[in-house]
Amino acid sequence: MSTPVHTIPHFTSHAGLQLPQIGFGTYKLNGRAGVESLVNAAKTGYRLFDSAFNYENEGTVGRAVTKIADKQIAAREDITVASKLPGRHHDHDQALYTIEESLYRTGLDAIDLYLIHWPNPITNKYVEAWRALIQAQQNGLVRHIGVCNFLPEHLERLANETGVLPEVNQIELHPYYPQAELLEYDRAHGIITQAWSPIARAGTLLTEPVITQIAAAHGRTPTQIVLRWHTQRGAMPIPKSANPGRQAENLHVFDFELTEEEVLAITALGRADGRMKDQDPAVYEEF
Ligand SMILES: NC(=O)c1ccc[n+]([C@@H]2O[C@H](COP(=O)([O-])OP(=O)(O)OC[C@H]3O[C@@H](n4cnc5c(N)ncnc54)[C@H](OP(=O)(O)O)[C@@H]3O)[C@@H](O)[C@H]2O)c1
């Protein structure tokens, strides 16, 4: 089961970046097996691969993208490779150095989307890091720039102090943590919201009665219902799967629609302590 690429709709940022409404997470996909997983994902129809300096798999992703282009599964320019700057490299010069290292690890000519991985507001160097991303974009190392785990207060500082607003904000987002306010903030500012851990790592969420009942009503799997919930709320999930069958299942969600009531019923699973690991970006620091 592969989803024809032309049937995957897009989200567009304030600066014109177009991303498919579902991307592919790559955390824990490394080495030869990782390359094979990504090549299969591209055959299935995925066109965005989400990596990070800290996943230690930028080489895997770059090798896979080269293979995908060589085998004419997809042209290089039709694929978005994303990576992220770790918290320990927020100093301006270190950030530039790290972005260049990311790029060399991929072996590609440029990284399509580069994100700050966490704001680390206690360290308080994210504006400096953002200036480095802006410079890397001007230098052609990266094509588009964005952030992860940024709250409105962090986004506003970037806009006020640099005049450049991120095109993407990748945040923890799933039915246990639906983030309605941040989603609306991003939407109002033309920032594409990407959802990490979009199926809450396939735990209890997928056996929640509200989800299994909606799945039965549509003849779909619980995972497909959750992924459709994301896209209908205007967020782009980036599920990770090493399994070809599940990769196909996760992408095959654009030929049915949830009702407004179903979307709201799933959102009602949200709770204040719904984060997977209590990583509150207002205080959490990741290096
Ligand atoms: N910016 C950040 O701070 C941040 C943080 C965390 C993650 N991320 C990104 O977000 C991506 C996705 O998040 P995640 O990997 O944490 O969690 P996830 O995508 O919610 O869940 C992945 C887990 O679900 C399983 N799975 C996938 N599809 C399934 C299906 N249809 N049915 C049953 N199980 C299924 C996978 O196993 P199999 O592989 O065996 O299918 C894997 O164990 C990451 O890979 C990474 O790229 C970013």
CSV table of C-alpha atoms and ligand atoms in Angstrom, one decimal:
chain,number,residue,atom,x,y,z
A,1,MET,CA,0.0,0.0,0.0
A,2,SER,CA,1.7,3.2,-1.1
A,3,THR,CA,0.0,6.6,-1.1
A,4,PRO,CA,0.6,8.5,-4.4
A,5,VAL,CA,2.6,11.6,-3.6
A,6,HIS,CA,0.3,13.9,-5.4
A,7,THR,CA,-2.6,13.0,-3.0
A,8,ILE,CA,-0.6,14.2,0.1
A,9,PRO,CA,-1.7,17.8,0.7
A,10,HIS,CA,0.7,20.5,1.9
A,11,PHE,CA,1.0,23.1,4.6
A,12,THR,CA,2.6,26.4,3.7
A,13,SER,CA,4.6,28.8,6.0
A,14,HIS,CA,4.5,32.6,6.1
A,15,ALA,CA,7.7,32.5,3.9
A,16,GLY,CA,6.3,30.1,1.3
A,17,LEU,CA,7.9,26.8,2.6
A,18,GLN,CA,5.6,23.9,1.5
A,19,LEU,CA,5.7,20.7,3.5
A,20,PRO,CA,3.7,17.5,3.1
A,21,GLN,CA,1.1,17.2,5.8
A,22,ILE,CA,2.8,14.1,7.1
A,23,GLY,CA,6.6,13.6,7.5
A,24,PHE,CA,8.8,10.7,8.7
A,25,GLY,CA,10.5,10.6,12.1
A,26,THR,CA,13.9,9.1,12.2
A,27,TYR,CA,14.9,8.9,15.9
A,28,LYS,CA,16.6,5.5,16.4
A,29,LEU,CA,16.9,4.8,12.7
A,30,ASN,CA,20.6,4.5,12.2
A,31,GLY,CA,23.2,2.7,10.0
A,32,ARG,CA,22.4,0.3,7.2
A,33,ALA,CA,19.0,-0.7,8.6
A,34,GLY,CA,18.1,2.9,9.0
A,35,VAL,CA,19.0,3.6,5.3
A,36,GLU,CA,16.8,0.7,4.2
A,37,SER,CA,13.9,2.0,6.4
A,38,LEU,CA,14.2,5.5,4.9
A,39,VAL,CA,14.5,4.2,1.3
A,40,ASN,CA,11.3,2.1,1.9
A,41,ALA,CA,9.6,5.2,3.4
A,42,ALA,CA,10.4,7.2,0.3
A,43,LYS,CA,9.0,4.3,-1.9
A,44,THR,CA,5.8,4.5,0.3
A,45,GLY,CA,5.5,8.2,-0.4
A,46,TYR,CA,7.2,10.1,2.5
A,47,ARG,CA,9.0,13.2,1.4
A,48,LEU,CA,10.2,14.8,4.7
A,49,PHE,CA,12.8,13.1,6.9
A,50,ASP,CA,13.2,14.6,10.4
A,51,SER,CA,16.7,14.1,11.9
A,52,ALA,CA,18.8,15.8,14.5
A,53,PHE,CA,22.5,16.3,15.3
A,54,ASN,CA,21.8,14.5,18.6
A,55,TYR,CA,20.2,11.5,16.9
A,56,GLU,CA,23.6,10.7,15.4
A,57,ASN,CA,21.9,9.7,12.1
A,58,GLU,CA,22.4,12.6,9.8
A,59,GLY,CA,24.8,10.4,7.9
A,60,THR,CA,22.1,7.7,7.6
A,61,VAL,CA,19.6,10.2,6.4
A,62,GLY,CA,22.0,11.8,3.8
A,63,ARG,CA,23.0,8.4,2.5
A,64,ALA,CA,19.4,7.3,2.2
A,65,VAL,CA,18.4,10.5,0.3
A,66,THR,CA,21.3,10.0,-2.1
A,67,LYS,CA,20.2,6.4,-2.7
A,68,ILE,CA,16.5,7.5,-3.1
A,69,ALA,CA,17.6,10.0,-5.8
A,70,ASP,CA,20.0,7.5,-7.5
A,71,LYS,CA,17.3,4.9,-7.7
A,72,GLN,CA,14.9,7.5,-9.0
A,73,ILE,CA,12.4,6.9,-6.3
A,74,ALA,CA,12.3,10.7,-5.7
A,75,ALA,CA,14.3,13.6,-6.9
A,76,ARG,CA,16.6,15.3,-4.4
A,77,GLU,CA,14.6,18.6,-4.8
A,78,ASP,CA,11.4,16.8,-3.9
A,79,ILE,CA,12.7,15.7,-0.5
A,80,THR,CA,13.0,17.8,2.7
A,81,VAL,CA,15.8,16.8,5.0
A,82,ALA,CA,15.5,18.4,8.4
A,83,SER,CA,18.0,18.5,11.2
A,84,LYS,CA,18.4,20.2,14.6
A,85,LEU,CA,20.9,22.2,16.6
A,86,PRO,CA,21.7,20.7,20.0
A,87,GLY,CA,21.4,22.8,23.2
A,88,ARG,CA,25.2,22.6,24.0
A,89,HIS,CA,26.0,24.5,20.8
A,90,HIS,CA,23.9,27.6,21.1
A,91,ASP,CA,26.9,29.9,21.2
A,92,HIS,CA,26.8,31.8,17.8
A,93,ASP,CA,30.1,30.5,16.4
A,94,GLN,CA,29.6,27.0,17.8
A,95,ALA,CA,26.2,26.9,16.2
A,96,LEU,CA,27.6,27.8,12.8
A,97,TYR,CA,30.3,25.2,13.2
A,98,THR,CA,27.7,22.6,14.2
A,99,ILE,CA,25.4,23.3,11.3
A,100,GLU,CA,28.4,22.9,8.9
A,101,GLU,CA,29.2,19.6,10.6
A,102,SER,CA,25.5,18.5,10.2
A,103,LEU,CA,25.7,19.3,6.6
A,104,TYR,CA,29.0,17.4,6.1
A,105,ARG,CA,27.5,14.4,7.9
A,106,THR,CA,24.6,14.3,5.4
A,107,GLY,CA,27.0,14.6,2.4
A,108,LEU,CA,24.3,16.8,0.7
A,109,ASP,CA,24.7,20.2,-0.8
A,110,ALA,CA,22.4,21.9,1.7
A,111,ILE,CA,20.0,20.9,4.6
A,112,ASP,CA,16.5,21.9,3.6
A,113,LEU,CA,15.2,22.7,7.1
A,114,TYR,CA,17.3,23.4,10.2
A,115,LEU,CA,15.7,23.8,13.6
A,116,ILE,CA,16.9,24.8,17.1
A,117,HIS,CA,16.1,21.6,19.1
A,118,TRP,CA,15.1,23.2,22.4
A,119,PRO,CA,15.0,26.8,23.6
A,120,ASN,CA,16.9,26.0,26.8
A,121,PRO,CA,15.6,29.3,28.3
A,122,ILE,CA,17.6,29.0,31.5
A,123,THR,CA,20.9,29.0,29.5
A,124,ASN,CA,19.2,31.8,27.5
A,125,LYS,CA,21.2,31.7,24.3
A,126,TYR,CA,18.5,30.8,21.9
A,127,VAL,CA,18.4,34.2,20.2
A,128,GLU,CA,22.2,34.0,19.6
A,129,ALA,CA,21.6,30.5,18.1
A,130,TRP,CA,18.8,31.9,16.0
A,131,ARG,CA,21.1,34.5,14.6
A,132,ALA,CA,23.5,31.7,13.6
A,133,LEU,CA,20.7,29.9,11.8
A,134,ILE,CA,19.8,33.1,9.9
A,135,GLN,CA,23.5,33.4,8.9
A,136,ALA,CA,23.7,29.8,7.8
A,137,GLN,CA,20.6,30.3,5.7
A,138,GLN,CA,22.2,33.4,4.1
A,139,ASN,CA,25.4,31.4,3.5
A,140,GLY,CA,23.4,28.7,1.7
A,141,LEU,CA,24.2,25.9,4.2
A,142,VAL,CA,20.5,25.5,5.0
A,143,ARG,CA,17.4,26.5,3.0
A,144,HIS,CA,14.8,27.1,5.7
A,145,ILE,CA,15.0,27.6,9.4
A,146,GLY,CA,12.8,26.9,12.3
A,147,VAL,CA,12.6,25.8,15.9
A,148,CYS,CA,11.3,23.0,18.2
A,149,ASN,CA,9.6,23.3,21.5
A,150,PHE,CA,9.3,27.1,21.4
A,151,LEU,CA,6.6,28.8,23.4
A,152,PRO,CA,5.0,32.1,22.2
A,153,GLU,CA,7.3,34.0,24.6
A,154,HIS,CA,10.4,32.5,22.9
A,155,LEU,CA,9.0,33.0,19.4
A,156,GLU,CA,8.2,36.6,20.2
A,157,ARG,CA,11.8,37.3,21.3
A,158,LEU,CA,13.1,35.9,18.0
A,159,ALA,CA,10.7,38.1,16.1
A,160,ASN,CA,11.5,41.2,18.2
A,161,GLU,CA,15.2,40.9,18.4
A,162,THR,CA,16.0,39.5,14.9
A,163,GLY,CA,13.0,40.4,12.8
A,164,VAL,CA,12.9,36.8,11.5
A,165,LEU,CA,10.1,34.4,12.5
A,166,PRO,CA,10.6,30.6,12.3
A,167,GLU,CA,8.8,28.8,9.5
A,168,VAL,CA,8.3,25.7,11.6
A,169,ASN,CA,7.8,25.0,15.3
A,170,GLN,CA,8.1,21.2,16.1
A,171,ILE,CA,6.4,20.5,19.4
A,172,GLU,CA,5.2,17.6,21.5
A,173,LEU,CA,1.6,17.1,20.3
A,174,HIS,CA,-0.8,14.2,20.6
A,175,PRO,CA,-4.3,13.6,22.0
A,176,TYR,CA,-3.0,13.4,25.6
A,177,TYR,CA,-1.4,16.9,25.0
A,178,PRO,CA,-3.3,18.7,22.3
A,179,GLN,CA,-1.7,22.1,22.6
A,180,ALA,CA,-4.7,24.1,21.2
A,181,GLU,CA,-3.3,27.5,22.2
A,182,LEU,CA,0.2,27.0,20.8
A,183,LEU,CA,-1.3,25.5,17.6
A,184,GLU,CA,-3.4,28.5,17.2
A,185,TYR,CA,-0.5,30.9,17.9
A,186,ASP,CA,1.6,29.2,15.2
A,187,ARG,CA,-1.3,29.2,12.7
A,188,ALA,CA,-2.0,32.9,13.2
A,189,HIS,CA,1.7,33.6,12.5
A,190,GLY,CA,2.1,31.4,9.5
A,191,ILE,CA,4.4,29.0,11.4
A,192,ILE,CA,3.9,25.3,10.4
A,193,THR,CA,3.4,23.2,13.5
A,194,GLN,CA,5.0,19.8,13.4
A,195,ALA,CA,3.9,17.2,16.0
A,196,TRP,CA,6.6,15.0,17.6
A,197,SER,CA,5.6,11.7,19.3
A,198,PRO,CA,2.4,12.2,17.3
A,199,ILE,CA,1.0,8.8,18.3
A,200,ALA,CA,2.4,9.1,21.8
A,201,ARG,CA,4.9,6.4,21.0
A,202,ALA,CA,2.1,3.8,20.4
A,203,GLY,CA,1.3,3.3,24.0
A,204,THR,CA,-2.1,3.3,25.8
A,205,LEU,CA,-3.4,6.1,23.5
A,206,LEU,CA,-4.1,3.5,20.7
A,207,THR,CA,-6.4,1.5,23.0
A,208,GLU,CA,-8.4,4.5,24.2
A,209,PRO,CA,-12.1,3.6,23.6
A,210,VAL,CA,-12.9,7.0,22.0
A,211,ILE,CA,-10.2,6.3,19.4
A,212,THR,CA,-10.9,2.6,18.9
A,213,GLN,CA,-14.7,3.4,18.4
A,214,ILE,CA,-14.0,6.1,15.9
A,215,ALA,CA,-11.5,3.7,14.1
A,216,ALA,CA,-14.2,1.1,13.9
A,217,ALA,CA,-16.7,3.6,12.5
A,218,HIS,CA,-14.3,4.5,9.7
A,219,GLY,CA,-12.9,1.1,9.1
A,220,ARG,CA,-9.4,2.5,10.0
A,221,THR,CA,-6.7,1.7,12.6
A,222,PRO,CA,-6.4,3.8,15.8
A,223,THR,CA,-3.1,5.1,14.5
A,224,GLN,CA,-4.7,6.4,11.3
A,225,ILE,CA,-7.4,8.1,13.3
A,226,VAL,CA,-4.8,9.9,15.5
A,227,LEU,CA,-2.8,11.0,12.5
A,228,ARG,CA,-5.9,12.2,10.7
A,229,TRP,CA,-6.8,14.2,13.9
A,230,HIS,CA,-3.5,16.0,13.6
A,231,THR,CA,-3.8,17.0,10.0
A,232,GLN,CA,-7.4,18.1,10.4
A,233,ARG,CA,-6.3,20.4,13.2
A,234,GLY,CA,-3.6,21.9,11.0
A,235,ALA,CA,-0.6,20.1,12.4
A,236,MET,CA,1.9,17.9,10.6
A,237,PRO,CA,2.7,14.7,12.4
A,238,ILE,CA,6.1,13.0,11.9
A,239,PRO,CA,5.5,9.4,13.0
A,240,LYS,CA,8.5,7.1,13.1
A,241,SER,CA,8.2,3.5,12.1
A,242,ALA,CA,10.9,1.0,11.1
A,243,ASN,CA,8.2,-1.3,9.8
A,244,PRO,CA,7.2,-1.1,6.1
A,245,GLY,CA,3.6,-2.1,6.9
A,246,ARG,CA,3.2,0.5,9.6
A,247,GLN,CA,4.9,3.1,7.4
A,248,ALA,CA,2.2,2.6,4.8
A,249,GLU,CA,-0.6,2.5,7.3
A,250,ASN,CA,0.6,5.9,8.8
A,251,LEU,CA,0.7,7.7,5.4
A,252,HIS,CA,-2.6,6.3,4.2
A,253,VAL,CA,-4.9,8.9,5.9
A,254,PHE,CA,-6.0,11.3,3.3
A,255,ASP,CA,-8.9,9.5,1.8
A,256,PHE,CA,-11.3,9.8,4.7
A,257,GLU,CA,-12.3,12.6,7.1
A,258,LEU,CA,-13.2,12.8,10.7
A,259,THR,CA,-16.3,14.8,11.7
A,260,GLU,CA,-15.9,17.9,13.8
A,261,GLU,CA,-17.4,16.0,16.8
A,262,GLU,CA,-14.9,13.2,16.4
A,263,VAL,CA,-12.0,15.7,16.3
A,264,LEU,CA,-13.3,17.3,19.5
A,265,ALA,CA,-13.9,14.0,21.2
A,266,ILE,CA,-10.3,13.0,20.6
A,267,THR,CA,-9.0,16.4,21.7
A,268,ALA,CA,-11.0,15.8,25.0
A,269,LEU,CA,-8.4,13.1,25.9
A,270,GLY,CA,-6.0,16.0,26.6
A,271,ARG,CA,-4.9,16.6,30.2
A,272,ALA,CA,-2.6,19.1,31.8
A,273,ASP,CA,0.0,16.5,32.7
A,274,GLY,CA,-0.3,14.8,29.3
A,275,ARG,CA,3.3,15.2,28.3
A,276,MET,CA,5.2,12.0,27.7
A,277,LYS,CA,8.1,12.9,29.9
A,278,ASP,CA,7.2,16.1,31.6
A,279,GLN,CA,9.5,18.1,29.4
A,280,ASP,CA,8.2,21.7,29.9
A,281,PRO,CA,10.0,24.0,27.4
A,282,ALA,CA,9.7,26.9,29.9
A,283,VAL,CA,12.2,25.2,32.2
A,284,TYR,CA,13.5,22.0,30.5
A,285,GLU,CA,17.0,22.1,29.2
A,286,GLU,CA,18.4,19.6,26.7
A,287,PHE,CA,22.0,19.6,25.6
B,1,LIG,N1,12.0,17.9,18.5
B,1,LIG,C1,11.9,17.1,19.6
B,1,LIG,O1,12.3,17.5,20.7
B,1,LIG,C2,11.5,15.7,19.3
B,1,LIG,C3,11.3,14.8,20.4
B,1,LIG,C4,10.9,13.5,20.2
B,1,LIG,C5,10.8,13.1,18.9
B,1,LIG,N2,11.0,13.9,17.8
B,1,LIG,C6,10.8,13.5,16.4
B,1,LIG,O2,9.5,13.0,16.2
B,1,LIG,C7,9.6,11.7,15.7
B,1,LIG,C8,8.4,10.9,16.1
B,1,LIG,O3,8.3,10.8,17.5
B,1,LIG,P1,8.6,9.4,18.3
B,1,LIG,O4,9.5,8.6,17.5
B,1,LIG,O5,9.0,9.9,19.7
B,1,LIG,O6,7.2,8.7,18.5
B,1,LIG,P2,6.0,8.3,17.6
B,1,LIG,O7,6.2,8.5,16.2
B,1,LIG,O8,4.7,8.8,18.3
B,1,LIG,O9,5.9,6.7,17.9
B,1,LIG,C9,6.9,5.8,17.4
B,1,LIG,C10,6.7,4.4,17.9
B,1,LIG,O10,5.4,4.0,17.5
B,1,LIG,C11,5.5,2.7,16.8
B,1,LIG,N3,4.6,2.8,15.6
B,1,LIG,C12,4.7,3.6,14.5
B,1,LIG,N4,3.6,3.4,13.8
B,1,LIG,C13,2.8,2.5,14.4
B,1,LIG,C14,1.6,1.9,14.0
B,1,LIG,N5,0.9,2.3,12.9
B,1,LIG,N6,1.0,1.0,14.9
B,1,LIG,C15,1.7,0.7,16.0
B,1,LIG,N7,2.9,1.2,16.4
B,1,LIG,C16,3.4,2.1,15.6
B,1,LIG,C17,7.0,2.7,16.4
B,1,LIG,O11,7.4,1.3,16.3
B,1,LIG,P3,8.0,0.7,14.9
B,1,LIG,O12,9.2,1.5,14.5
B,1,LIG,O13,8.4,-0.7,15.3
B,1,LIG,O14,6.9,0.7,13.9
B,1,LIG,C18,7.7,3.4,17.5
B,1,LIG,O15,7.9,2.5,18.6
B,1,LIG,C19,10.9,11.1,16.1
B,1,LIG,O16,11.3,10.0,15.4
B,1,LIG,C20,11.8,12.3,15.9
B,1,LIG,O17,12.1,12.5,14.6
B,1,LIG,C21,11.4,15.2,18.0
